[in-house]
Coordinates of C-alpha atoms in Angstrom, one line a residue:
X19 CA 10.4 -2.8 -21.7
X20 CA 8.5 -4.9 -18.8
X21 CA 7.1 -2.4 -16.1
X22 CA 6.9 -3.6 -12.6
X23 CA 5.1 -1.8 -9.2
X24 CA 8.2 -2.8 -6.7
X25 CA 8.0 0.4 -4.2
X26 CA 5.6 3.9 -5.0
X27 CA 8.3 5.7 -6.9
X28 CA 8.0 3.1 -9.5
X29 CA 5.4 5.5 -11.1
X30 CA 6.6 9.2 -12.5
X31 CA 3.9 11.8 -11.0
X32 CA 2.1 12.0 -14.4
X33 CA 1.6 7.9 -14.4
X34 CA 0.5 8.1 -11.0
X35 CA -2.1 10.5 -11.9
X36 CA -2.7 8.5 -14.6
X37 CA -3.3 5.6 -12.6
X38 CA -5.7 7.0 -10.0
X39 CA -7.9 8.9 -12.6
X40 CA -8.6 5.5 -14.0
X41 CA -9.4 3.7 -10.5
X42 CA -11.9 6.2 -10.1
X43 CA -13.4 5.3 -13.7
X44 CA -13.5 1.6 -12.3
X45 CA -15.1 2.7 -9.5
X46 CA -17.8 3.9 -11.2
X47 CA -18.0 1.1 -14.2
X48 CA -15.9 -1.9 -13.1
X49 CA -15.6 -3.3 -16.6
X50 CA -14.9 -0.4 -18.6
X51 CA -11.4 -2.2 -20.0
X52 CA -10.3 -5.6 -19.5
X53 CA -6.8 -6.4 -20.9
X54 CA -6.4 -9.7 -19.2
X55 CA -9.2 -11.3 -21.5
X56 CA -8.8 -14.1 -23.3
X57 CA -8.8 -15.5 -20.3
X58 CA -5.3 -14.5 -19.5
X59 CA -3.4 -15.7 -16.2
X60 CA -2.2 -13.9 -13.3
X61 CA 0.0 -15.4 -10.6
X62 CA -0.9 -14.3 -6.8
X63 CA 1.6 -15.3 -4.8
X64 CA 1.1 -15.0 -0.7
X65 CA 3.9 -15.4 1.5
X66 CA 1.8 -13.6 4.9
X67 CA -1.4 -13.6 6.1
X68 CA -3.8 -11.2 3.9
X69 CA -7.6 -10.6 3.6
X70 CA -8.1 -7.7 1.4
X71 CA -5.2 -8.5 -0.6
X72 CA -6.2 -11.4 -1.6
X73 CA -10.1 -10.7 -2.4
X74 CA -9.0 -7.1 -4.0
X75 CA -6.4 -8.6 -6.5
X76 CA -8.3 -12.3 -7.3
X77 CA -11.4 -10.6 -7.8
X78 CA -9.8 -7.6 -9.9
X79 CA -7.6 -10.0 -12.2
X80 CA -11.6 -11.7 -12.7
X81 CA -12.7 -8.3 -13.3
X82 CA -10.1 -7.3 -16.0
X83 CA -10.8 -10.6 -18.2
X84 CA -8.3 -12.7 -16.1
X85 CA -7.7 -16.0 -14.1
X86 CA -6.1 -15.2 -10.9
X87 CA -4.1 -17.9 -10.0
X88 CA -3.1 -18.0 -6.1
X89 CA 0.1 -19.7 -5.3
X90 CA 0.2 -20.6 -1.2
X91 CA 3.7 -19.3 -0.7
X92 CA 3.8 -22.0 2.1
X93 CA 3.5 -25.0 -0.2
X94 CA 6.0 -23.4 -3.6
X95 CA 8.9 -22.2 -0.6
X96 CA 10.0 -19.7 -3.2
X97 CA 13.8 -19.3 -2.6
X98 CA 14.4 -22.5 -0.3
X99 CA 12.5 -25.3 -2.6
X100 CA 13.4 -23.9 -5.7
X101 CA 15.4 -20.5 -6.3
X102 CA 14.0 -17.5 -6.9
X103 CA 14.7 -16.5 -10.4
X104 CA 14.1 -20.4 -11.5
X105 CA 10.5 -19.8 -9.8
X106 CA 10.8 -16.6 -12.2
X107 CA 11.5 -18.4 -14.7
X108 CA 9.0 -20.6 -14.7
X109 CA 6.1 -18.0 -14.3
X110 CA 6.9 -15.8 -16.8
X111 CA 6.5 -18.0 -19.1
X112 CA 2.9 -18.8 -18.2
X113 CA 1.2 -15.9 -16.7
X114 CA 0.9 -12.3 -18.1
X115 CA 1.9 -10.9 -14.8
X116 CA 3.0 -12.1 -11.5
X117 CA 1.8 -10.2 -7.8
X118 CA 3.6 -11.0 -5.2
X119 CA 2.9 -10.6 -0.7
X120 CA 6.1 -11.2 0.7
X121 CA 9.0 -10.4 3.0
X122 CA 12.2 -9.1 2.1
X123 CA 12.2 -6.1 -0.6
X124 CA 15.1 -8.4 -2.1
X125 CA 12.8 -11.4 -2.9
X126 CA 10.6 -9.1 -5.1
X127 CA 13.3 -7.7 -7.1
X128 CA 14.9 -10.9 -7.8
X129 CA 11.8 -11.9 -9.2
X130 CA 11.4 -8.8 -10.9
X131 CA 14.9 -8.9 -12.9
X132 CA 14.5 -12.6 -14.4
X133 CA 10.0 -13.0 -14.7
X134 CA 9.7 -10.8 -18.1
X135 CA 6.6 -10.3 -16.9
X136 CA 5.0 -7.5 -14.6
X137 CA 5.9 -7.9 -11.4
X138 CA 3.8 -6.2 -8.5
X139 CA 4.6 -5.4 -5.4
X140 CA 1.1 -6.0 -2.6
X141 CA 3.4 -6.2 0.2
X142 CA 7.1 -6.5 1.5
X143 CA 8.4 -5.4 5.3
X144 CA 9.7 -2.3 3.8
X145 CA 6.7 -1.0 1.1
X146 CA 2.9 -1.5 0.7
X147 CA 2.5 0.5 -2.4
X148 CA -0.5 -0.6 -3.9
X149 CA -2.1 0.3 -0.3
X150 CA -0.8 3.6 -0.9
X151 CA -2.7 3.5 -4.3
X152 CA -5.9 2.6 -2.8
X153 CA -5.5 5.6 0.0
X154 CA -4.8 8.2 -2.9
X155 CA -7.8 7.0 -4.6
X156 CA -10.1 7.5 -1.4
X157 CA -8.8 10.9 -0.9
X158 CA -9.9 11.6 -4.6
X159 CA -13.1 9.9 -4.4
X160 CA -13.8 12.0 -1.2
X161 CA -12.0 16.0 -2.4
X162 CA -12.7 16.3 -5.6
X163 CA -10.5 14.3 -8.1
X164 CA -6.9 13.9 -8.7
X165 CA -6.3 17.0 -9.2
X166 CA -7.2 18.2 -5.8
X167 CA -4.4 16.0 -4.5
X168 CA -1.1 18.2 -4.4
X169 CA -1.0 20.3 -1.5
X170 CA -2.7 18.2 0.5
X171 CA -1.3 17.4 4.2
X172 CA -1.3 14.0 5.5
X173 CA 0.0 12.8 8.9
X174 CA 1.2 9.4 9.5
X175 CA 1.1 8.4 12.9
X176 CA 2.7 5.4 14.5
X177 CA 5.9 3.2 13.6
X178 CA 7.7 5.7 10.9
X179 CA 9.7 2.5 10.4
X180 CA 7.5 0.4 8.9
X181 CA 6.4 -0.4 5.2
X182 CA 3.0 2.0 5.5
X183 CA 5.6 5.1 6.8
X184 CA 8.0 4.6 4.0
X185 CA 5.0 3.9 1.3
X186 CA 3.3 6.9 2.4
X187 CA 6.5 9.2 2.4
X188 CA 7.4 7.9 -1.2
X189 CA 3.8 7.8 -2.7
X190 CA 2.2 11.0 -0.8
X191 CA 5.4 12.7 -2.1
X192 CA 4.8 11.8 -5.8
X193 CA 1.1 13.0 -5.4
X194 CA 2.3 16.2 -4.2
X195 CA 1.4 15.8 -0.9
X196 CA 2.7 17.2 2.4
X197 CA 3.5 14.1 4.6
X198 CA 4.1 14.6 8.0
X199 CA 5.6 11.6 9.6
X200 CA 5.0 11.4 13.6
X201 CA 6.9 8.9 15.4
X202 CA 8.7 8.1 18.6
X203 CA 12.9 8.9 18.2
X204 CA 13.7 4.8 18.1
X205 CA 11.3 4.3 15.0
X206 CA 12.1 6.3 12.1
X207 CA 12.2 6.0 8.7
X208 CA 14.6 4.2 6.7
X209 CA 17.2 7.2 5.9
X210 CA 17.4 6.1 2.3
X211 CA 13.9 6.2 1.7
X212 CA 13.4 9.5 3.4
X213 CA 16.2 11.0 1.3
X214 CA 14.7 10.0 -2.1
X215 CA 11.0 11.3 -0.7
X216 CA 12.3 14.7 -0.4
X217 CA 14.1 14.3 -3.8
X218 CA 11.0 13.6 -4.9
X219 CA 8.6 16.2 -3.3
X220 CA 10.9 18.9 -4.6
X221 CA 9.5 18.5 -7.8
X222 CA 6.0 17.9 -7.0
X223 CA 5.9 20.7 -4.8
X224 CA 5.6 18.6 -1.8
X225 CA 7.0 18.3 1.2
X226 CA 8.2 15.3 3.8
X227 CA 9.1 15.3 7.5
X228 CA 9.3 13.8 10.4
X229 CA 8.4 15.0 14.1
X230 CA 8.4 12.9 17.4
X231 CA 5.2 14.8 19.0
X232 CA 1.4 13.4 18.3
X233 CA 0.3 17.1 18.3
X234 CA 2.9 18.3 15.8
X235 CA 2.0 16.0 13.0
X236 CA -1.4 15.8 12.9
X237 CA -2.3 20.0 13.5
X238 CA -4.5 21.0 11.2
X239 CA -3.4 18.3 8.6
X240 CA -6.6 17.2 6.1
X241 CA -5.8 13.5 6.9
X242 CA -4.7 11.7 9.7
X243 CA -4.0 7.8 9.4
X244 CA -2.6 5.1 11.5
X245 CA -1.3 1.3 11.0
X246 CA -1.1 -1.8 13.2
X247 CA 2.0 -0.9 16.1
X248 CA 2.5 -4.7 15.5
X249 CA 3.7 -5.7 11.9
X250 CA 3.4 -9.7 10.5
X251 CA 6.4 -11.3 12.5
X252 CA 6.8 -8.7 15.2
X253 CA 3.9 -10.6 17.1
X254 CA 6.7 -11.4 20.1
X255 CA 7.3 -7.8 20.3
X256 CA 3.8 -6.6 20.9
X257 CA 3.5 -5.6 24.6
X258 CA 7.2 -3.3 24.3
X259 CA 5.3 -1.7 20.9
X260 CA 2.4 -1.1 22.7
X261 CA 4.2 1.0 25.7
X262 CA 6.5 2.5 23.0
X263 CA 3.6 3.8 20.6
X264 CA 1.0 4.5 23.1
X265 CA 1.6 8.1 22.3
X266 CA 0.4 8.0 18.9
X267 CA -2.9 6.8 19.5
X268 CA -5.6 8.1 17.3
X269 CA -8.8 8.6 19.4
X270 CA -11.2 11.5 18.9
X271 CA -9.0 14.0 21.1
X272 CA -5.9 13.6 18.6
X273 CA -8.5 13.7 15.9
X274 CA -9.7 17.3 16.8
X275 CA -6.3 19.0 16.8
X276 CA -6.7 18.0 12.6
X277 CA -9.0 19.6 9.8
X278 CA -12.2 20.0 11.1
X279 CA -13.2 18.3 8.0
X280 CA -9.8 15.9 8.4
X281 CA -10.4 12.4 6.7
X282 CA -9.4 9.0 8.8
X283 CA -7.5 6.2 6.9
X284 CA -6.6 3.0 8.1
X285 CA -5.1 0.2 6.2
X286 CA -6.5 -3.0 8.0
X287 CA -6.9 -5.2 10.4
X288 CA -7.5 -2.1 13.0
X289 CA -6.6 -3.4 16.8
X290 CA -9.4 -1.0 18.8
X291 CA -8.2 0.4 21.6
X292 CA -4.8 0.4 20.3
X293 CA -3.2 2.2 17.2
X294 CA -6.8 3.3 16.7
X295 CA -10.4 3.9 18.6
X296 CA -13.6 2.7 18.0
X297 CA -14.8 5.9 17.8
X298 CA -12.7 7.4 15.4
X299 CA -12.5 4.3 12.9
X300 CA -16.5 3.9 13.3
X301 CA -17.2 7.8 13.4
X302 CA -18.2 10.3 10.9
X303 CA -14.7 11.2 9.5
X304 CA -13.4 8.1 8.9
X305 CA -13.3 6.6 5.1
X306 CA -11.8 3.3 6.0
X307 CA -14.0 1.3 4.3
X308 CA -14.0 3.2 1.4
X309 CA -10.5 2.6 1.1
X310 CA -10.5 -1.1 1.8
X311 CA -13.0 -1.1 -1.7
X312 CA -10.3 1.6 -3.3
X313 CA -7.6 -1.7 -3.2
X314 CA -9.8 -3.3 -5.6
X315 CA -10.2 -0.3 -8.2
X316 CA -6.4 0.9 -7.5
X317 CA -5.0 -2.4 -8.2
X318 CA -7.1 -3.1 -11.2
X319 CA -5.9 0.7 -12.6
X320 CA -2.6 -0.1 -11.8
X321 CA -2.5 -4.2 -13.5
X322 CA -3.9 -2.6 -16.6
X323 CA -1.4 0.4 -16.5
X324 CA 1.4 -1.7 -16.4
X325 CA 0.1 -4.7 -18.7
X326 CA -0.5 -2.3 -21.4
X327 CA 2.7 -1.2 -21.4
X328 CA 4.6 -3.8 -21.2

């Protein structure tokens, strides 16, 4: 059966673990297994704007053996020049896996149902999973290993109703993690992925929730992290964001009602001064650019979890 990485509760807890012990072995030997040799093909496909998506998965796929083969989503119009599943169709055929930064949740699992091929989500407007991956990693790399994941309390702070909150609800909850969600009343989760993290959580032995006070979510949590109040496509919104999420900025005073020892994630590009301050992304807690390297070692973990059984 083809595995895909669509949303974070595509992985079991076990495979999860699975998949982050061996991102750390990347970490420290980056060509310690390369299943796309030969050289074997991988289709990148980007639909939005990206940096370290595109440099962690092209230079990964190189990394595990592979060609990475980017497809500008602007010029192929995947779904409007040519359907969907035809586009499938045509891929799977080619490439041993297809990785694909796009909008709708929909598009993906179209794709998914008709490619044949491994399908990976690195990014929709509801789920950044293999971000999620990458941030699991870091807090690894910097407590101790996997296994001093579960129990763990992270607060999300910011739009709960964007793909980071509901990627950190589902993946946290999978690690074992106690994600606290903090977020204004009009910006919440998506129910249905908030009902399946708590499904989830009860049998990790983690927890999920959501509170509408800065204070309350991130008090004496171990992590804090943030996102961009402005999602790709939300650009026109930006000023009402700003006033509605000005609450849930992480500078260093928010910062000291954590873990004195509390770790700082951010997924990238950081607006200073806004979601996030210079001195807490550039200070001594943060591991931000640790985790923008953890995409690369996650992603290749994860390509050669799924390729190998598949």
């Amino acid at each position: 059966m083809t595995r895909h990485f669509l949303r974070d509760d595509d992985l079991s807890p076990r495979e999860q673990a699975e998949v982050l012990e061996l991102a750390l072995a990347f970490r420290d030997d980056r060509f310690i297994r390369t299943p796309l040799a030969g050289p074997r093909s991988v289709a990148v496909i980007f639909d939005k704007p990206t940096l370290r998506t595109q440099v962690s998965f092209l230079t990964g796929i190189a990394e595990l053996g592979g060609y990475p083969l980017p497809v500008d989503g602007n010029l192929a119009r995947i779904g409007v020049r040519e359907s969907i599943a035809d586009t499938a169709r045509v891929l799977g055929r080619q490439v041993a896996a297809i990785v694909w930064r796009t909008h709708a949740q929909t598009r993906l699992d179209e794709m998914a149902a008709v490619a044949g091929v491994p399908v990976v989500n690195a990014l929709t407007d509801e789920f950044h999973p293999c971000q999620v991956l990458a941030d699991l990693t870091t807090l690894a790399q910097h407590r101790g290993g996997v296994a001093s994941l579960p129990g763990t309390t992270l607060a999300y702070v910011g739009d709960g109703a964007n793909n980071m909150a509901h990627s950190y609800l589902l993946g946290g909850a999978t690690a074992g993690l106690h994600v606290r969600v903090g977020t204004p009343a009009d910006a919440l989760p998506d129910p249905a992925v908030l009902e399946r993290a708590t499904q989830v959580a009860a049998g990790t032995g983690g927890s999920v929730s959501v509170v509408h006070d800065l204070a309350a979510a991130v008090a004496g949590a171990d992590v804090v992290a943030t996102d961009t109040w402005t999602s790709m496509g939300q650009e026109d919104e930006a000023l009402d964001r700003e006033r509605r999420f000005e609450a849930y900025r992480l500078d260093a005073a928010a910062l000291a009602l954590a873990a004195p020892d509390a770790l700082v994630l951010h997924c990238l590009p950081a607006y200073r001064g806004k979601e996030i301050t210079s001195e807490v992304l550039d200070g001594p807690q943060s591991v931000v650019w640790d985790e923008a390297e953890n995409r690369l070692h996650a992603q290749k973990a994860l390509l050669a979890f799924l390729l190998e059984r598949s």
